Amino acid sequence: MGMINSTEASLDDKAMIASAERALADIAAIREQVSKVIFGQESVVEKTLLAVLAGGHALLVGVPGLAKTKLVTTLGDVLGLGASRVQFTPDLMPSDILGSEVMDQDETGRRSFRFVKGPIFAQLLMADEINRASPRTQSALLQAMQEYHVTIAGQRYDLPAPFHVLATQNPLEQEGTYPLPEAQLDRFLLQVDVGYPELADERRILLDTTGMSEAKASAAIDAGRLSEIQKLIRQMPISDSVVDAILSLVRSARPGQGNATTDKHVAWGPGPRAGQAMMLCTRARALYQGRLAPSLDDVHALAEPILQHRMALTFVARAEGMSVRDVISDLVKQART
């Protein structure tokens, strides 16, 4: 973890540095609490936290049993957020998530409708196996993720702030799944790929989770403090060279922009929301690592989690065994040269 250099700074810079130092201490406390429950998986924890610190949503993709659900519930505890969980199934209805109107009758016999809020009215919503829900239910969630409110019977209901969706998805081709539409995928700031644990971490998992008691994480910050850190990240300076690198990388991932690799393999590429995600997440990564401004390394490190769910390969590229990650890796190599 880096340290922020405060020498020869102006008064405004010193105030920013002081705020960043406090945020860095809070982030360190968050990481310490998470590590009590989640063994290893530093990259997964980092990317998921970056999405939350940047004020967005994250999609965690991995086979069953890799502690995706446990990570989300742990983050709810550590960040001091009011959390709820929805297990997505093919028969899940929008009202099961958003809530519904019920009819009440008072002592005089007068009837009226009352809105009963659903589990989406939480600061942290865990959407477990999101690709098992029908498109109708997925579209109901999409409005909330983008607009931070829901509409029931023509009435608008604002969601709590901050509001984050951390969704999990199994990459396995299974019966009864509905691939998320491109518009919904684009709402996720990052796609976090969750792999198998390292040998030492898996050994610790076996020893520490099969005894009489398990470690518990406690709150390191609260929702108010999280909102302050999110505002700080938006205030962090970003150089023209980093902005240019973000624009260059995002635009190079679109066919028809002059990049030979993309033109050959990519059917459609990322829109401006990818650049917005990169602007926020590079700042969050810099702060996470103890720096006051993002660098080109942050752009390159975040290329895959930000771009991979916002691109699609051509049929020929898929038939040749290409993957989106291969294309992004090639684009990053070109950007480094």
Short mmCIF file of C-alpha atoms in Angstrom, two decimals, residues 64-286:
data_model
loop_
_atom_site.label_atom_id
_atom_site.label_comp_id
_atom_site.label_asym_id
_atom_site.label_seq_id
_atom_site.Cartn_x
_atom_site.Cartn_y
_atom_site.Cartn_z
CA PRO A 64 -20.70 -22.40 -7.48
CA GLY A 65 -18.93 -22.60 -4.13
CA LEU A 66 -16.30 -19.86 -4.55
CA ALA A 67 -17.64 -17.64 -1.74
CA LYS A 68 -19.28 -15.08 -4.02
CA THR A 69 -22.34 -14.89 -1.79
CA LYS A 70 -20.20 -14.84 1.34
CA LEU A 71 -18.15 -11.95 -0.01
CA VAL A 72 -21.25 -9.86 -0.66
CA THR A 73 -22.79 -10.52 2.76
CA THR A 74 -19.42 -9.79 4.38
CA LEU A 75 -19.16 -6.45 2.56
CA GLY A 76 -22.62 -5.54 3.81
CA ASP A 77 -21.45 -6.12 7.39
CA VAL A 78 -18.08 -4.39 7.00
CA LEU A 79 -19.43 -1.33 5.16
CA GLY A 80 -22.30 -0.92 7.62
CA LEU A 81 -24.93 -1.10 4.89
CA GLY A 82 -28.50 -2.28 5.24
CA ALA A 83 -28.44 -5.40 3.07
CA SER A 84 -30.98 -7.77 1.60
CA ARG A 85 -30.66 -10.86 -0.56
CA VAL A 86 -32.78 -12.20 -3.40
CA GLN A 87 -32.30 -15.70 -4.77
CA PHE A 88 -33.23 -15.40 -8.42
CA THR A 89 -35.31 -18.21 -9.91
CA PRO A 90 -37.18 -18.59 -13.23
CA ASP A 91 -40.55 -17.99 -11.52
CA LEU A 92 -39.44 -14.84 -9.67
CA MET A 93 -41.77 -11.93 -10.43
CA PRO A 94 -40.91 -8.19 -10.49
CA SER A 95 -43.17 -7.63 -7.47
CA ASP A 96 -41.07 -10.13 -5.50
CA ILE A 97 -38.17 -7.65 -5.80
CA LEU A 98 -39.83 -4.24 -6.01
CA GLY A 99 -42.79 -4.78 -3.68
CA SER A 100 -46.52 -4.58 -4.30
CA GLU A 101 -49.69 -2.82 -3.25
CA VAL A 102 -51.97 -4.56 -0.78
CA MET A 103 -55.48 -3.64 0.24
CA ASP A 104 -56.09 -2.56 3.85
CA GLN A 105 -59.42 -2.15 5.58
CA ASP A 106 -59.76 0.13 8.61
CA GLU A 107 -62.21 -0.09 11.51
CA THR A 108 -64.93 1.77 9.58
CA GLY A 109 -64.70 -0.66 6.70
CA ARG A 110 -63.00 1.82 4.40
CA ARG A 111 -60.53 0.18 2.04
CA SER A 112 -57.31 1.63 0.72
CA PHE A 113 -54.15 0.45 -0.95
CA ARG A 114 -50.82 0.41 0.86
CA PHE A 115 -47.43 -0.17 -0.76
CA VAL A 116 -45.32 -2.89 0.86
CA LYS A 117 -41.67 -2.38 -0.07
CA GLY A 118 -39.72 -5.28 -1.50
CA PRO A 119 -36.13 -6.34 -0.79
CA ILE A 120 -34.77 -3.87 -3.35
CA PHE A 121 -35.25 -1.12 -0.76
CA ALA A 122 -31.84 -1.76 0.77
CA GLN A 123 -28.48 -0.06 0.53
CA LEU A 124 -26.84 -3.27 -0.65
CA LEU A 125 -28.89 -5.72 -2.71
CA MET A 126 -27.42 -9.12 -3.33
CA ALA A 127 -28.89 -10.59 -6.51
CA ASP A 128 -27.93 -14.25 -6.33
CA GLU A 129 -27.73 -16.13 -9.66
CA ILE A 130 -29.22 -13.19 -11.51
CA ASN A 131 -29.23 -14.97 -14.87
CA ARG A 132 -31.87 -17.42 -13.61
CA ALA A 133 -34.57 -14.72 -13.57
CA SER A 134 -36.82 -14.07 -16.56
CA PRO A 135 -36.22 -11.03 -18.78
CA ARG A 136 -39.32 -9.38 -17.28
CA THR A 137 -37.82 -9.51 -13.79
CA GLN A 138 -34.39 -8.46 -15.02
CA SER A 139 -35.90 -5.37 -16.69
CA ALA A 140 -37.53 -4.34 -13.40
CA LEU A 141 -34.14 -4.45 -11.73
CA LEU A 142 -32.57 -2.49 -14.58
CA GLN A 143 -34.57 0.68 -13.88
CA ALA A 144 -33.57 0.62 -10.23
CA MET A 145 -29.88 0.12 -11.05
CA GLN A 146 -29.79 3.05 -13.45
CA GLU A 147 -32.32 5.52 -12.04
CA TYR A 148 -32.21 4.69 -8.30
CA HIS A 149 -35.97 4.65 -7.99
CA VAL A 150 -38.86 2.35 -8.85
CA THR A 151 -42.35 3.10 -10.10
CA ILE A 152 -45.32 1.17 -8.72
CA ALA A 153 -48.86 1.94 -9.96
CA GLY A 154 -47.61 5.28 -11.30
CA GLN A 155 -46.06 6.29 -7.98
CA ARG A 156 -42.32 6.92 -7.69
CA TYR A 157 -40.40 5.50 -4.73
CA ASP A 158 -36.76 6.51 -4.24
CA LEU A 159 -34.28 3.85 -3.20
CA PRO A 160 -32.01 4.28 -0.15
CA ALA A 161 -28.67 6.00 -0.60
CA PRO A 162 -26.12 4.71 -1.19
CA PHE A 163 -27.62 1.93 -3.32
CA HIS A 164 -25.52 -0.89 -4.76
CA VAL A 165 -26.35 -4.13 -6.52
CA LEU A 166 -23.80 -6.93 -6.24
CA ALA A 167 -25.02 -9.74 -8.45
CA THR A 168 -23.64 -13.25 -8.84
CA GLN A 169 -23.80 -15.40 -11.93
CA ASN A 170 -22.69 -18.93 -12.76
CA PRO A 171 -20.87 -19.14 -16.10
CA LEU A 172 -22.04 -22.70 -16.69
CA GLU A 173 -24.45 -23.39 -19.52
CA GLN A 174 -27.43 -24.75 -17.64
CA GLU A 175 -31.08 -25.27 -18.41
CA GLY A 176 -33.36 -22.56 -17.11
CA THR A 177 -30.98 -19.60 -17.42
CA TYR A 178 -31.59 -16.32 -19.24
CA PRO A 179 -28.46 -14.48 -20.41
CA LEU A 180 -28.50 -10.88 -19.23
CA PRO A 181 -29.32 -8.43 -22.04
CA GLU A 182 -26.60 -6.04 -23.14
CA ALA A 183 -28.40 -3.02 -21.68
CA GLN A 184 -28.46 -4.65 -18.25
CA LEU A 185 -24.83 -5.77 -18.41
CA ASP A 186 -23.82 -2.20 -19.26
CA ARG A 187 -25.28 -1.05 -15.92
CA PHE A 188 -22.64 -3.01 -14.05
CA LEU A 189 -19.54 -0.93 -13.44
CA LEU A 190 -17.32 -4.01 -13.34
CA GLN A 191 -17.50 -7.70 -14.13
CA VAL A 192 -15.43 -9.55 -11.55
CA ASP A 193 -14.31 -13.04 -12.54
CA VAL A 194 -13.98 -15.31 -9.49
CA GLY A 195 -11.52 -18.16 -9.90
CA TYR A 196 -10.54 -21.13 -7.78
CA PRO A 197 -8.50 -20.37 -4.62
CA GLU A 198 -4.78 -20.97 -4.33
CA LEU A 199 -3.61 -24.13 -2.54
CA ALA A 200 -2.63 -22.38 0.71
CA ASP A 201 -5.89 -20.44 0.78
CA GLU A 202 -7.96 -23.56 0.15
CA ARG A 203 -6.16 -25.37 2.95
CA ARG A 204 -7.04 -22.50 5.30
CA ILE A 205 -10.65 -22.64 4.11
CA LEU A 206 -10.84 -26.34 4.97
CA LEU A 207 -9.34 -25.86 8.43
CA ASP A 208 -11.07 -22.64 9.48
CA THR A 209 -14.60 -23.24 8.22
CA THR A 210 -15.26 -26.79 9.41
CA GLY A 211 -14.74 -26.33 13.14
CA MET A 212 -17.09 -25.35 15.92
CA SER A 213 -16.92 -21.63 15.17
CA GLU A 214 -16.16 -19.33 12.25
CA ALA A 215 -14.62 -15.88 12.17
CA LYS A 216 -17.01 -12.95 11.91
CA ALA A 217 -16.40 -9.58 10.33
CA SER A 218 -17.49 -6.38 12.06
CA ALA A 219 -18.35 -2.96 10.66
CA ALA A 220 -15.35 -0.79 9.72
CA ILE A 221 -17.37 2.20 8.44
CA ASP A 222 -21.03 3.15 8.03
CA ALA A 223 -23.16 4.25 5.08
CA GLY A 224 -22.51 7.94 5.75
CA ARG A 225 -18.75 7.46 5.69
CA LEU A 226 -18.99 5.39 2.50
CA SER A 227 -20.84 8.25 0.81
CA GLU A 228 -18.08 10.66 1.90
CA ILE A 229 -15.40 8.41 0.37
CA GLN A 230 -17.42 8.13 -2.85
CA LYS A 231 -17.59 11.95 -3.07
CA LEU A 232 -13.85 12.19 -2.41
CA ILE A 233 -13.14 9.81 -5.29
CA ARG A 234 -15.14 11.98 -7.68
CA GLN A 235 -13.09 15.01 -6.56
CA MET A 236 -9.72 13.37 -7.17
CA PRO A 237 -7.72 14.97 -10.00
CA ILE A 238 -7.10 13.05 -13.19
CA SER A 239 -4.48 14.07 -15.73
CA ASP A 240 -5.11 14.71 -19.41
CA SER A 241 -2.77 11.85 -20.28
CA VAL A 242 -4.91 9.38 -18.32
CA VAL A 243 -8.13 10.75 -19.86
CA ASP A 244 -6.57 10.40 -23.31
CA ALA A 245 -5.50 6.84 -22.49
CA ILE A 246 -9.06 5.97 -21.38
CA LEU A 247 -10.55 7.44 -24.56
CA SER A 248 -7.99 5.69 -26.73
CA LEU A 249 -8.53 2.29 -25.09
CA VAL A 250 -12.35 2.46 -25.13
CA ARG A 251 -12.51 3.69 -28.70
CA SER A 252 -9.99 1.08 -29.87
CA ALA A 253 -12.40 -1.62 -28.64
CA ARG A 254 -15.07 -0.49 -31.14
CA PRO A 255 -15.08 -1.86 -34.68
CA GLY A 256 -14.70 0.71 -37.43
CA GLN A 257 -12.28 2.90 -35.47
CA GLY A 258 -9.13 1.75 -37.27
CA ASN A 259 -7.88 -0.97 -34.93
CA ALA A 260 -7.11 -4.11 -36.96
CA THR A 261 -7.59 -6.54 -34.05
CA THR A 262 -11.00 -5.10 -33.18
CA ASP A 263 -12.18 -4.85 -36.77
CA LYS A 264 -11.35 -8.51 -37.30
CA HIS A 265 -12.81 -10.02 -34.12
CA VAL A 266 -15.35 -7.65 -32.49
CA ALA A 267 -19.01 -7.42 -33.51
CA TRP A 268 -19.82 -4.44 -31.26
CA GLY A 269 -17.86 -2.59 -28.62
CA PRO A 270 -18.28 -0.47 -25.49
CA GLY A 271 -20.22 2.78 -25.37
CA PRO A 272 -19.41 5.97 -23.43
CA ARG A 273 -20.53 4.38 -20.16
CA ALA A 274 -17.36 2.27 -20.28
CA GLY A 275 -15.27 5.44 -20.26
CA GLN A 276 -17.32 6.83 -17.37
CA ALA A 277 -16.73 3.60 -15.44
CA MET A 278 -13.00 3.82 -16.17
CA MET A 279 -12.84 7.44 -14.97
CA LEU A 280 -14.38 6.50 -11.63
CA CYS A 281 -12.66 3.16 -11.10
CA THR A 282 -9.15 4.40 -11.91
CA ARG A 283 -9.58 7.05 -9.21
CA ALA A 284 -10.89 4.45 -6.76
CA ARG A 285 -7.97 2.11 -7.54
CA ALA A 286 -5.47 4.92 -7.00
#
